[in-house]
Coordinates of C-alpha atoms in Angstrom, one line a residue:
Chain A
M11 CA -11.5 -9.5 73.7
S12 CA -11.8 -10.5 70.4
E13 CA -8.3 -11.0 69.5
E14 CA -7.9 -13.3 72.6
Q15 CA -11.1 -15.4 71.2
E16 CA -9.3 -15.7 67.9
K17 CA -5.8 -17.2 69.4
K18 CA -7.7 -19.4 71.4
D19 CA -10.2 -20.7 68.7
K20 CA -7.1 -20.9 66.0
P21 CA -5.2 -24.1 67.6
E22 CA -8.2 -26.0 68.1
E23 CA -9.3 -25.3 64.1
A24 CA -6.3 -25.8 62.7
P25 CA -5.8 -29.7 63.1
A26 CA -9.4 -29.5 61.9
V27 CA -8.7 -28.1 58.6
D28 CA -5.3 -30.4 58.4
P29 CA -6.4 -33.8 56.8
E30 CA -8.6 -31.7 54.1
R31 CA -5.7 -29.2 53.5
E32 CA -3.3 -32.5 52.9
A33 CA -6.0 -33.9 50.5
K34 CA -5.6 -31.1 48.6
L35 CA -1.7 -30.9 48.7
K36 CA -1.6 -34.3 47.7
A37 CA -4.0 -33.9 44.5
A38 CA -2.2 -31.2 43.7
A39 CA 1.0 -32.6 43.6
E40 CA -0.6 -35.7 41.6
A41 CA -2.0 -33.1 39.2
R42 CA 1.7 -31.5 38.7
A43 CA 3.0 -34.6 37.9
A44 CA 0.5 -35.5 35.5
R45 CA 1.0 -32.4 33.8
Q46 CA 4.7 -32.9 33.9
A47 CA 4.4 -36.3 32.4
A48 CA 1.9 -34.9 29.7
K49 CA 4.2 -32.1 28.8
E50 CA 7.2 -34.4 28.4
K51 CA 5.1 -36.7 26.1
A52 CA 4.2 -33.7 24.2
E53 CA 7.5 -32.2 23.9
A54 CA 9.0 -35.9 22.9
E55 CA 6.2 -36.2 20.2
A56 CA 7.0 -32.8 18.9
A57 CA 10.3 -33.6 18.5
E58 CA 9.8 -36.8 17.0
A59 CA 7.5 -34.9 14.6
A60 CA 9.9 -32.1 13.9
S61 CA 12.9 -34.3 13.5
P62 CA 12.3 -36.1 10.5
E63 CA 11.3 -33.2 8.3
P64 CA 11.7 -29.4 9.8
K65 CA 8.8 -28.0 8.4
P66 CA 6.2 -29.4 5.4
P67 CA 6.2 -26.9 2.4
S68 CA 3.5 -24.7 1.7
P69 CA 0.9 -25.6 -0.6
K70 CA 1.7 -22.4 -2.2
Q71 CA 5.1 -23.2 -3.0
P72 CA 5.2 -23.9 -6.5
Q73 CA 3.7 -20.1 -7.1
P74 CA 6.7 -18.4 -5.9
D75 CA 8.9 -21.2 -7.8
R76 CA 7.6 -20.0 -11.0
L77 CA 7.3 -16.3 -10.0
V78 CA 11.2 -16.6 -9.3
A79 CA 11.6 -18.4 -12.6
L80 CA 9.8 -15.7 -14.9
V81 CA 11.5 -12.9 -13.0
R82 CA 14.9 -14.4 -13.7
Q83 CA 13.8 -15.2 -17.5
A84 CA 12.8 -11.3 -17.8
A85 CA 15.8 -9.8 -15.8
G86 CA 18.4 -11.9 -15.7
D87 CA 19.8 -14.8 -13.1
D88 CA 21.1 -12.0 -10.9
A89 CA 17.9 -9.8 -10.7
I90 CA 16.8 -11.1 -7.2
M91 CA 18.1 -10.6 -4.2
E92 CA 16.0 -12.6 -1.9
S93 CA 13.0 -14.7 -2.6
Y94 CA 10.7 -16.5 0.2
L95 CA 7.1 -17.1 1.3
N96 CA 6.2 -14.6 4.2
E97 CA 4.7 -17.0 6.8
L98 CA 3.2 -14.3 9.0
N99 CA 1.1 -13.2 6.3
G100 CA -0.3 -16.2 5.0
D101 CA 2.9 -17.3 3.0
M102 CA 2.8 -14.3 0.8
P103 CA 5.4 -15.1 -1.9
T104 CA 8.0 -12.2 -1.4
L105 CA 10.7 -11.1 -3.8
V106 CA 13.6 -8.7 -3.0
I107 CA 14.7 -7.0 -6.0
H108 CA 17.6 -4.4 -6.6
N109 CA 15.8 -1.1 -8.3
K110 CA 18.0 -1.6 -11.6
H111 CA 15.9 -4.5 -12.9
W112 CA 12.4 -2.9 -11.7
R113 CA 11.6 -1.2 -14.6
S114 CA 11.6 -4.8 -16.9
I115 CA 10.1 -6.6 -14.0
A116 CA 7.0 -4.6 -13.4
S117 CA 5.8 -4.6 -16.9
M118 CA 6.2 -8.2 -17.1
L119 CA 4.6 -9.0 -13.8
K120 CA 1.6 -7.0 -15.2
E121 CA 1.4 -8.3 -18.8
H122 CA 2.7 -11.9 -18.5
D123 CA -0.3 -14.6 -18.9
E124 CA 0.7 -16.7 -16.1
L125 CA 0.9 -13.7 -13.5
R126 CA -1.1 -10.9 -14.8
F127 CA -1.1 -8.9 -11.7
N128 CA -3.5 -6.1 -12.6
Y129 CA -4.5 -4.5 -9.6
L130 CA -1.7 -3.0 -7.3
R131 CA -3.3 -2.8 -3.9
N132 CA -0.9 -1.0 -1.7
V133 CA 2.8 0.8 -2.1
S134 CA 4.5 1.7 1.0
G135 CA 8.0 3.1 1.4
V136 CA 10.3 1.6 4.5
D137 CA 13.3 3.1 5.7
Y138 CA 15.7 0.7 7.0
E139 CA 18.3 3.4 8.3
T140 CA 20.9 1.1 5.8
H141 CA 18.8 1.0 2.9
M142 CA 15.4 1.9 1.4
E143 CA 12.5 -0.2 0.4
V144 CA 9.9 0.1 -1.7
V145 CA 7.1 -2.5 -1.4
Y146 CA 4.4 -2.9 -4.0
H147 CA 1.9 -5.3 -3.0
M148 CA -0.4 -6.4 -6.2
I149 CA -2.7 -9.2 -6.8
S150 CA -4.2 -10.6 -10.0
L151 CA -8.3 -10.3 -9.9
E152 CA -8.8 -13.2 -11.8
S153 CA -6.5 -16.0 -10.5
K154 CA -6.3 -14.2 -6.8
Q155 CA -2.5 -14.7 -6.7
E156 CA -0.6 -12.5 -4.7
A157 CA 2.9 -11.1 -4.5
A158 CA 4.9 -8.6 -2.3
I159 CA 7.8 -7.2 -4.6
K160 CA 10.4 -5.4 -2.3
V161 CA 12.6 -2.8 -4.3
R162 CA 15.5 -2.1 -2.8
T163 CA 17.6 1.1 -3.4
E164 CA 20.6 3.0 -1.5
R165 CA 19.4 5.3 1.1
D166 CA 21.6 8.2 -0.3
A167 CA 20.0 9.6 -3.6
A168 CA 17.4 6.6 -3.0
S169 CA 16.0 6.2 -6.3
V170 CA 13.1 3.6 -7.8
Y171 CA 11.9 3.4 -11.2
S172 CA 8.3 4.9 -11.2
A173 CA 5.5 2.1 -11.4
T174 CA 3.0 4.6 -12.8
P175 CA 3.5 3.9 -16.4
V176 CA 2.4 0.4 -15.8
W177 CA -0.4 0.8 -12.6
A178 CA -1.7 4.4 -13.0
T179 CA -2.8 3.8 -9.1
A180 CA 1.0 4.2 -8.0
N181 CA 1.1 7.8 -9.1
W182 CA -0.1 9.4 -5.7
N183 CA 1.3 6.5 -3.6
E184 CA 4.6 7.4 -5.3
R185 CA 4.3 11.0 -4.5
E186 CA 3.3 10.3 -1.2
I187 CA 6.3 8.1 -0.7
Y188 CA 8.8 11.0 -2.6
D189 CA 7.3 13.4 0.2
L190 CA 7.5 11.4 3.2
L191 CA 10.7 9.4 2.6
G192 CA 12.6 11.5 -0.2
I193 CA 12.8 8.6 -2.4
D194 CA 12.8 9.6 -6.2
F195 CA 10.8 8.2 -9.2
P196 CA 12.4 8.9 -12.2
G197 CA 10.0 8.3 -15.1
H198 CA 6.9 9.4 -12.6
P199 CA 4.9 12.0 -14.4
D200 CA 4.2 14.5 -11.7
L201 CA 6.7 14.0 -8.8
R202 CA 5.7 16.7 -6.3
R203 CA 5.0 17.0 -3.0
I204 CA 1.7 15.8 -1.9
M205 CA 1.1 15.8 2.1
M206 CA 3.5 18.5 3.3
P207 CA 3.8 22.0 2.0
D208 CA 5.5 22.3 -1.1
D209 CA 8.4 24.4 0.7
W210 CA 8.8 21.8 3.6
V211 CA 12.5 20.9 4.4
G212 CA 13.5 17.4 4.9
H213 CA 11.5 13.8 4.7
P214 CA 9.3 13.4 7.9
L215 CA 9.3 9.6 7.4
R216 CA 13.1 9.2 7.5
K217 CA 14.1 7.6 10.5
D218 CA 17.0 10.5 10.9
Y219 CA 14.7 13.3 10.5
E220 CA 14.9 16.1 13.0
P221 CA 11.6 18.1 13.5
L222 CA 12.0 21.9 13.1
D223 CA 10.4 22.6 16.3
S224 CA 10.7 19.5 18.4
E225 CA 8.3 20.8 21.0
V226 CA 5.3 20.3 18.9
Chain B
M14 CA -15.5 39.6 -30.8
I15 CA -15.8 39.2 -27.5
R16 CA -12.5 38.1 -25.7
T17 CA -12.8 35.2 -23.9
E18 CA -10.2 33.4 -21.7
E19 CA -9.8 30.3 -19.2
L20 CA -10.5 31.0 -15.7
L21 CA -8.8 29.4 -12.7
L22 CA -11.3 28.6 -9.7
N23 CA -10.2 27.8 -6.3
V24 CA -12.6 25.1 -4.7
G25 CA -12.4 24.4 -1.2
P26 CA -10.5 23.7 0.9
Q27 CA -13.8 25.3 3.2
H28 CA -16.6 24.0 1.0
P29 CA -19.6 22.3 2.0
S30 CA -19.6 19.7 -0.7
T31 CA -15.8 18.8 -0.4
H32 CA -16.8 17.2 2.7
G33 CA -14.3 18.3 4.9
V34 CA -11.1 20.3 3.9
F35 CA -10.4 18.8 0.6
R36 CA -9.3 21.4 -1.9
I37 CA -9.4 21.7 -5.6
V38 CA -8.1 23.7 -8.4
V39 CA -10.2 24.1 -11.5
K40 CA -9.3 25.8 -14.9
L41 CA -12.7 26.5 -16.5
D42 CA -13.6 27.4 -20.2
G43 CA -16.7 29.0 -19.5
E44 CA -18.7 26.0 -17.5
V45 CA -16.5 23.3 -18.8
I46 CA -13.4 22.2 -17.0
T47 CA -10.2 21.6 -18.9
E48 CA -7.8 20.8 -16.1
A49 CA -8.5 19.8 -12.2
T50 CA -5.5 19.4 -9.6
P51 CA -6.6 18.3 -6.1
V52 CA -4.7 19.7 -3.5
M53 CA -4.1 17.4 -0.3
G54 CA -2.5 17.7 2.9
Y55 CA -4.8 20.0 5.2
L56 CA -5.5 17.5 7.6
H57 CA -2.1 16.1 7.1
R58 CA -1.5 14.8 10.9
G59 CA 1.6 12.5 10.0
T60 CA -0.4 9.5 12.0
E61 CA 2.3 6.9 10.2
K62 CA 5.3 9.1 12.3
I63 CA 3.4 9.3 15.7
A64 CA 2.5 5.5 15.6
E65 CA 6.3 4.8 15.5
N66 CA 6.8 6.2 18.8
L67 CA 3.6 4.2 20.2
N68 CA 2.9 0.6 21.4
F69 CA 0.0 -0.8 19.4
T70 CA -2.6 -0.2 21.6
Q71 CA -1.7 3.3 21.8
I72 CA -2.3 3.6 18.3
I73 CA -5.8 2.5 18.0
P74 CA -7.3 5.8 18.9
Y75 CA -5.4 7.6 15.8
T76 CA -6.9 5.0 13.5
D77 CA -10.6 6.0 14.7
R78 CA -9.5 9.6 13.1
M79 CA -8.4 8.5 10.0
D80 CA -11.7 7.4 8.8
Y81 CA -13.9 9.4 11.3
V82 CA -17.1 8.5 9.6
S83 CA -16.3 4.7 9.8
A84 CA -14.1 4.0 13.1
M85 CA -14.8 0.6 13.8
T86 CA -13.5 -0.8 10.4
N87 CA -10.2 1.0 10.8
N88 CA -9.8 -0.3 14.5
Y89 CA -10.4 -3.7 12.9
V90 CA -7.7 -3.3 10.3
L91 CA -5.1 -2.3 13.0
V92 CA -5.6 -5.2 15.4
H93 CA -6.4 -7.5 12.6
A94 CA -3.0 -6.9 11.4
V95 CA -1.1 -7.2 14.8
E96 CA -3.3 -10.8 15.7
T97 CA -2.0 -12.0 12.2
M98 CA 1.6 -11.3 13.0
M99 CA 1.2 -13.0 16.3
G100 CA -1.3 -15.9 15.2
L101 CA -3.8 -14.9 18.1
E102 CA -6.9 -16.5 18.6
I103 CA -10.2 -14.5 19.2
P104 CA -12.8 -15.7 21.2
L105 CA -15.7 -16.1 19.3
R106 CA -18.1 -13.6 21.1
A107 CA -15.7 -10.9 20.6
E108 CA -15.5 -11.7 17.2
F109 CA -19.1 -11.8 16.9
M110 CA -19.0 -8.2 18.6
R111 CA -16.5 -7.0 16.4
L112 CA -18.7 -8.0 12.9
I113 CA -21.7 -6.7 14.5
V114 CA -20.6 -3.3 15.0
M115 CA -19.0 -3.3 11.9
E116 CA -21.7 -3.9 9.9
M117 CA -23.7 -1.3 11.9
Q118 CA -20.7 1.1 11.4
R119 CA -20.9 0.3 7.4
V120 CA -24.8 1.2 7.8
A121 CA -24.3 4.3 9.8
S122 CA -21.4 5.2 7.1
H123 CA -23.3 4.7 4.1
L124 CA -26.1 6.7 5.7
V125 CA -24.0 9.9 6.1
W126 CA -23.1 9.4 2.3
W127 CA -26.7 9.1 1.2
G128 CA -27.5 12.0 3.2
T129 CA -24.8 14.5 2.3
Y130 CA -24.6 13.2 -1.6
L131 CA -28.4 14.4 -1.6
L132 CA -27.7 18.0 -0.1
D133 CA -24.7 18.5 -2.2
I134 CA -27.0 17.7 -5.0
G135 CA -29.9 20.2 -3.7
A136 CA -32.2 17.9 -2.0
M137 CA -32.3 19.2 2.0
S138 CA -34.6 16.8 3.6
P139 CA -32.9 13.4 3.1
F140 CA -29.9 14.6 4.9
L141 CA -32.1 15.1 8.5
Y142 CA -34.0 11.5 7.7
A143 CA -30.6 9.7 7.6
F144 CA -29.0 11.6 10.0
R145 CA -31.8 10.8 12.7
D146 CA -31.6 7.2 11.7
R147 CA -27.6 7.1 11.9
E148 CA -28.2 8.8 15.3
I149 CA -29.9 5.5 16.6
I150 CA -26.8 3.3 15.8
I151 CA -24.8 6.2 17.2
D152 CA -26.3 6.2 20.6
L153 CA -26.2 2.5 20.5
F154 CA -22.4 2.7 20.1
N155 CA -22.4 5.1 22.3
E156 CA -24.0 3.0 24.8
L157 CA -21.3 0.0 24.0
C158 CA -18.0 2.0 24.4
G159 CA -19.0 6.1 25.5
A160 CA -18.1 7.5 22.5
R161 CA -20.2 8.6 19.3
L162 CA -17.6 8.7 16.7
T163 CA -14.0 7.9 17.9
Y164 CA -14.6 4.6 19.5
N165 CA -11.4 3.3 20.5
Y166 CA -13.2 0.0 20.8
M167 CA -11.3 -3.0 19.8
R168 CA -8.0 -4.4 21.2
V169 CA -5.5 -6.7 19.9
G170 CA -6.9 -9.9 21.4
G171 CA -10.6 -8.9 21.4
V172 CA -12.8 -5.9 22.3
K173 CA -12.9 -3.8 25.2
W174 CA -16.3 -3.9 26.2
D175 CA -19.2 -6.5 26.1
A176 CA -22.3 -5.6 25.2
P177 CA -24.5 -4.3 28.2
P178 CA -28.0 -6.1 29.2
G179 CA -30.4 -5.2 26.5
W180 CA -27.9 -4.2 23.7
M181 CA -28.4 -6.8 21.6
D182 CA -32.3 -6.5 21.5
K183 CA -31.8 -3.1 20.7
V184 CA -29.8 -4.1 18.1
R185 CA -32.3 -6.5 16.8
D186 CA -34.8 -4.0 17.0
F187 CA -33.4 -1.9 14.7
I188 CA -32.7 -4.2 11.7
P189 CA -36.5 -4.4 10.8
Y190 CA -37.3 -0.7 11.9
M191 CA -34.0 0.5 9.2
E192 CA -35.6 -1.7 6.5
K193 CA -38.4 -0.4 6.4
K194 CA -36.9 3.0 6.6
L195 CA -34.9 2.1 3.9
Q196 CA -37.5 1.1 1.6
E197 CA -39.2 4.7 2.4
Y198 CA -36.7 6.5 1.4
D199 CA -35.7 4.7 -2.0
K200 CA -39.3 5.5 -2.7
L201 CA -38.7 9.0 -1.9
V202 CA -35.5 9.9 -3.7
S203 CA -34.7 7.3 -6.2
G204 CA -37.2 7.5 -8.8
N205 CA -36.8 11.7 -8.6
E206 CA -36.7 12.5 -12.3
I207 CA -34.5 15.7 -11.4
F208 CA -32.3 13.9 -9.4
L209 CA -31.6 10.9 -12.0
A210 CA -31.0 13.3 -14.6
R211 CA -28.4 14.5 -12.7
I212 CA -26.6 11.2 -12.0
K213 CA -27.6 9.2 -14.4
G214 CA -24.3 8.7 -17.0
I215 CA -22.3 11.3 -15.1
G216 CA -19.0 10.1 -14.0
Q217 CA -18.3 7.2 -16.1
Y218 CA -15.6 5.0 -16.6
D219 CA -15.0 1.3 -17.2
A220 CA -14.0 -1.8 -15.3
A221 CA -10.2 -1.5 -16.8
T222 CA -9.7 1.8 -15.6
A223 CA -11.3 1.5 -12.3
I224 CA -8.8 -1.6 -12.1
D225 CA -5.6 0.2 -13.3
Y226 CA -6.3 3.2 -11.1
G227 CA -6.8 0.4 -7.9
L228 CA -10.3 1.8 -7.2
S229 CA -12.4 -0.5 -4.5
G230 CA -15.5 -0.7 -2.8
A231 CA -18.7 1.0 -4.5
N232 CA -16.4 2.8 -6.9
L233 CA -15.1 -0.3 -8.2
R234 CA -18.1 -2.6 -8.3
C235 CA -20.1 -0.1 -10.1
T236 CA -18.4 -1.3 -13.6
G237 CA -19.2 -4.8 -12.7
V238 CA -15.9 -6.1 -11.1
D239 CA -17.0 -8.4 -8.4
W240 CA -14.5 -7.7 -5.8
D241 CA -15.6 -7.6 -2.3
L242 CA -13.0 -8.5 0.4
R243 CA -15.8 -9.8 2.6
K244 CA -16.4 -12.6 -0.5
A245 CA -13.5 -12.1 -2.1
E246 CA -10.8 -13.1 0.6
P247 CA -12.9 -14.0 3.8
Y248 CA -11.7 -12.5 7.3
S249 CA -13.4 -12.5 10.7
L250 CA -16.8 -14.4 10.2
Y251 CA -17.7 -13.1 7.3
D252 CA -18.1 -16.9 5.4
R253 CA -20.6 -17.9 7.9
F254 CA -23.4 -15.6 6.6
E255 CA -25.3 -15.3 3.4
F256 CA -25.3 -12.0 1.5
D257 CA -24.8 -10.7 -1.7
V258 CA -22.5 -8.1 -3.3
P259 CA -24.3 -5.6 -5.4
L260 CA -22.9 -4.9 -8.7
G261 CA -23.3 -2.2 -11.3
T262 CA -23.3 -2.3 -15.0
R263 CA -22.5 1.3 -16.2
G264 CA -20.3 2.5 -14.1
D265 CA -21.7 6.0 -13.6
C266 CA -22.9 7.9 -10.1
Y267 CA -26.2 6.5 -10.5
D268 CA -24.7 2.8 -10.2
R269 CA -22.7 3.9 -7.6
Y270 CA -25.8 5.5 -5.5
R271 CA -27.7 2.2 -6.2
I272 CA -25.2 0.1 -4.8
R273 CA -24.3 1.9 -1.7
L274 CA -28.0 1.6 -0.6
E275 CA -28.4 -2.0 -1.8
E276 CA -25.4 -2.6 0.7
I277 CA -27.3 -1.1 3.6
K278 CA -29.9 -3.8 2.7
Q279 CA -26.8 -6.7 2.6
S280 CA -25.3 -5.1 6.0
L281 CA -28.9 -5.6 7.7
R282 CA -29.1 -9.4 6.3
I283 CA -25.7 -9.9 8.1
L284 CA -27.0 -8.1 11.1
K285 CA -29.8 -10.5 11.3
Q286 CA -28.0 -13.6 10.8
A287 CA -25.2 -12.6 13.2
V288 CA -27.6 -11.3 16.1
E289 CA -29.5 -14.7 15.9
Q290 CA -26.0 -16.8 15.9
F291 CA -24.4 -14.4 18.6
P292 CA -23.2 -16.8 21.3
Q293 CA -24.7 -17.0 24.8
G294 CA -21.7 -16.8 26.7
G295 CA -17.7 -16.6 26.1
E296 CA -15.1 -13.9 26.6
T297 CA -14.6 -10.5 25.1
M298 CA -10.9 -11.1 25.4
G299 CA -8.5 -13.8 24.2
K300 CA -5.3 -14.6 25.5
V301 CA -3.1 -11.9 25.1
P302 CA 0.7 -11.5 26.5
R303 CA 1.2 -8.6 28.7
A304 CA 3.3 -6.6 26.1
I305 CA 2.2 -6.8 22.7
R306 CA 5.3 -7.4 20.5
P307 CA 4.6 -9.0 17.3
P308 CA 7.3 -11.0 16.0
A309 CA 10.1 -9.3 13.6
G310 CA 8.9 -9.3 10.1
E311 CA 6.1 -7.9 8.2
V312 CA 2.7 -8.3 7.1
Y313 CA -0.3 -6.2 4.8
V314 CA -3.7 -7.1 5.8
R315 CA -6.9 -5.7 4.2
I316 CA -10.5 -5.6 4.8
E317 CA -13.4 -4.2 3.1
S318 CA -13.9 -0.6 4.7
P319 CA -17.4 1.1 3.7
R320 CA -15.0 2.9 1.2
G321 CA -13.2 0.3 0.1
E322 CA -10.2 -1.9 0.5
I323 CA -8.4 -0.4 3.8
G324 CA -4.9 -2.2 4.5
C325 CA -2.5 -1.9 7.0
H326 CA 1.1 -2.5 6.3
I327 CA 3.3 -3.1 9.4
V328 CA 6.8 -3.6 9.4
S329 CA 8.2 -4.8 13.0
K330 CA 11.3 -5.8 14.7
G331 CA 10.0 -7.5 17.5
K332 CA 9.5 -4.3 19.7
A333 CA 6.3 -3.1 21.1
E334 CA 6.3 -0.3 18.7
P335 CA 5.9 -0.7 15.0
Y336 CA 9.2 0.2 12.7
R337 CA 6.9 1.4 10.1
L338 CA 3.2 1.8 9.8
K339 CA 1.8 2.4 6.7
F340 CA -2.3 2.6 6.1
R341 CA -3.7 2.0 2.6
R342 CA -6.2 4.2 2.6
P343 CA -9.1 3.3 0.1
S344 CA -10.6 7.3 -0.1
F345 CA -7.1 8.3 -0.9
V346 CA -6.7 6.0 -3.7
N347 CA -10.6 6.5 -5.0
L348 CA -9.5 10.0 -5.1
Q349 CA -6.8 9.5 -7.9
L350 CA -9.5 9.0 -10.9
L351 CA -10.9 12.3 -10.1
P352 CA -8.9 15.1 -12.1
K353 CA -9.2 12.7 -15.4
L354 CA -13.1 12.1 -14.8
L355 CA -13.5 16.0 -14.5
V356 CA -12.2 17.2 -17.6
G357 CA -14.9 18.4 -20.1
E358 CA -17.4 18.3 -17.2
T359 CA -19.2 20.8 -15.9
M360 CA -18.8 23.1 -12.5
T361 CA -22.3 21.2 -11.6
N362 CA -21.1 17.8 -12.6
L363 CA -17.7 18.4 -10.3
I364 CA -20.2 18.2 -6.8
T365 CA -22.2 15.3 -8.3
I366 CA -18.6 13.3 -9.1
L367 CA -16.8 14.0 -6.3
G368 CA -19.8 13.3 -4.0
G369 CA -19.9 10.2 -5.5
V370 CA -16.5 8.9 -5.1
D371 CA -17.4 9.3 -1.2
I372 CA -14.1 10.2 0.2
V373 CA -13.3 11.3 3.8
V374 CA -10.6 13.7 3.9
G375 CA -9.1 12.4 7.2
E376 CA -8.5 9.4 5.6
V377 CA -7.3 10.9 2.4
D378 CA -4.7 13.0 4.6
C379 CA -4.1 10.5 7.5

């Protein structure tokens, strides 16, 4: 019975709603058009702003420029493989260097009067499958100048000069990297495993590591 | 003629004063330590390896279990790193919630340290007082997110739960209560002659050593180095609040003790301002894409945890899982100086110095 009633009611109600609905549709269409226009305008403005100058240089630009110059001076022109500002990380000056230059660069970074990176905050190792990298994040507590130095090495017989003689804090960090990634650190005073048992086979954080028991 | 020889003594991994499963092998000449070798890894769970197969939201609970005394700050360092990579904007209310729980966590964490440190040294009752007050904070956290220690509270883009009705009032009431209690504890313990004799001038080092060894937190500031990341490199909303960074001068266990007590006071000061300025309305989650995929690249972010600089280094290849995730754990780094500090000390001072470093083994081993 109620169904019948509904059927009856519907045709009566529908025309009553229509003008309101039409008004709504019209308003929506207008809003859409306005949005479209605004979007086009914004895009045009953005394109205009972007075209003459692709990107304003970072205010931090002089810092890495000077860093690059000093590193070149210390280790030769071919020492730096790449240098850039890491935009994701608040324009952190980042240098990629090859291992063979690392020993001379490390002590320069700490001792040079303009840099004085006296605080090594983090050391991490990364297995890129084609090569390995050890990343040193450092900061000068006096000038608050920061840098990330990425030391690249081959994947087979990976080896990076130890930074422990320069920053004592690198000691355990490098031991951890040796343990988990199998990177050798010549010059390290006490290179042993630190997390895994001494008789462990393999280096777990390598991308091609196969666990002994895959069920675990 | 009495024949003497050096004794090799094993301390831990199960020993109440090692605060977990930390082990140290000491070589003794009579009562004096001639060599100390820490042995770690008993709590190594391979968090960094596990994380490579998880998406970022799934990693958050794992961070709870690193420094389980201060899970909120661990939560924050991970979500903060991802947010930095993705350039996300966090709603003000969510950021306030985060800051409030982080500072409450700092108070709770320092209370645990205070209680257990005195327990190590031989004072039984302060431990009970400290844990009674910490319980209030933990109950508040429990009310907020349903967990006492492993909160899993923060998310990329905000926080999981808004404060339930009346919660903020309870936090507001807690601040004067804790301030009063703190004074009481200070009177109760800090002037005790026996206690002072045990910690004054013990485990001393200078600023140059602290910086060289990359120490952070109270371990660095006890030497007078003014380096608190909340001030030095402000993150979250810390630049909105007034607070002081307590510093030491001598770099001994006593300075570290004073700094941690003072930090509780400063945290309460921040909390008081934060509760006052807490926005009435607003969202607790920002606009976050359905799939959290940070752009390819890498980022290293750091914050001040109760133990020092905790950092998160993410290498992303644009996928939902990190290509490499590395945590810079303050306990692990701060512990490095220990073998050097212990040489020439007595066995009793081993406990005093180790306790003064304030380690959490879940974080040392990760």
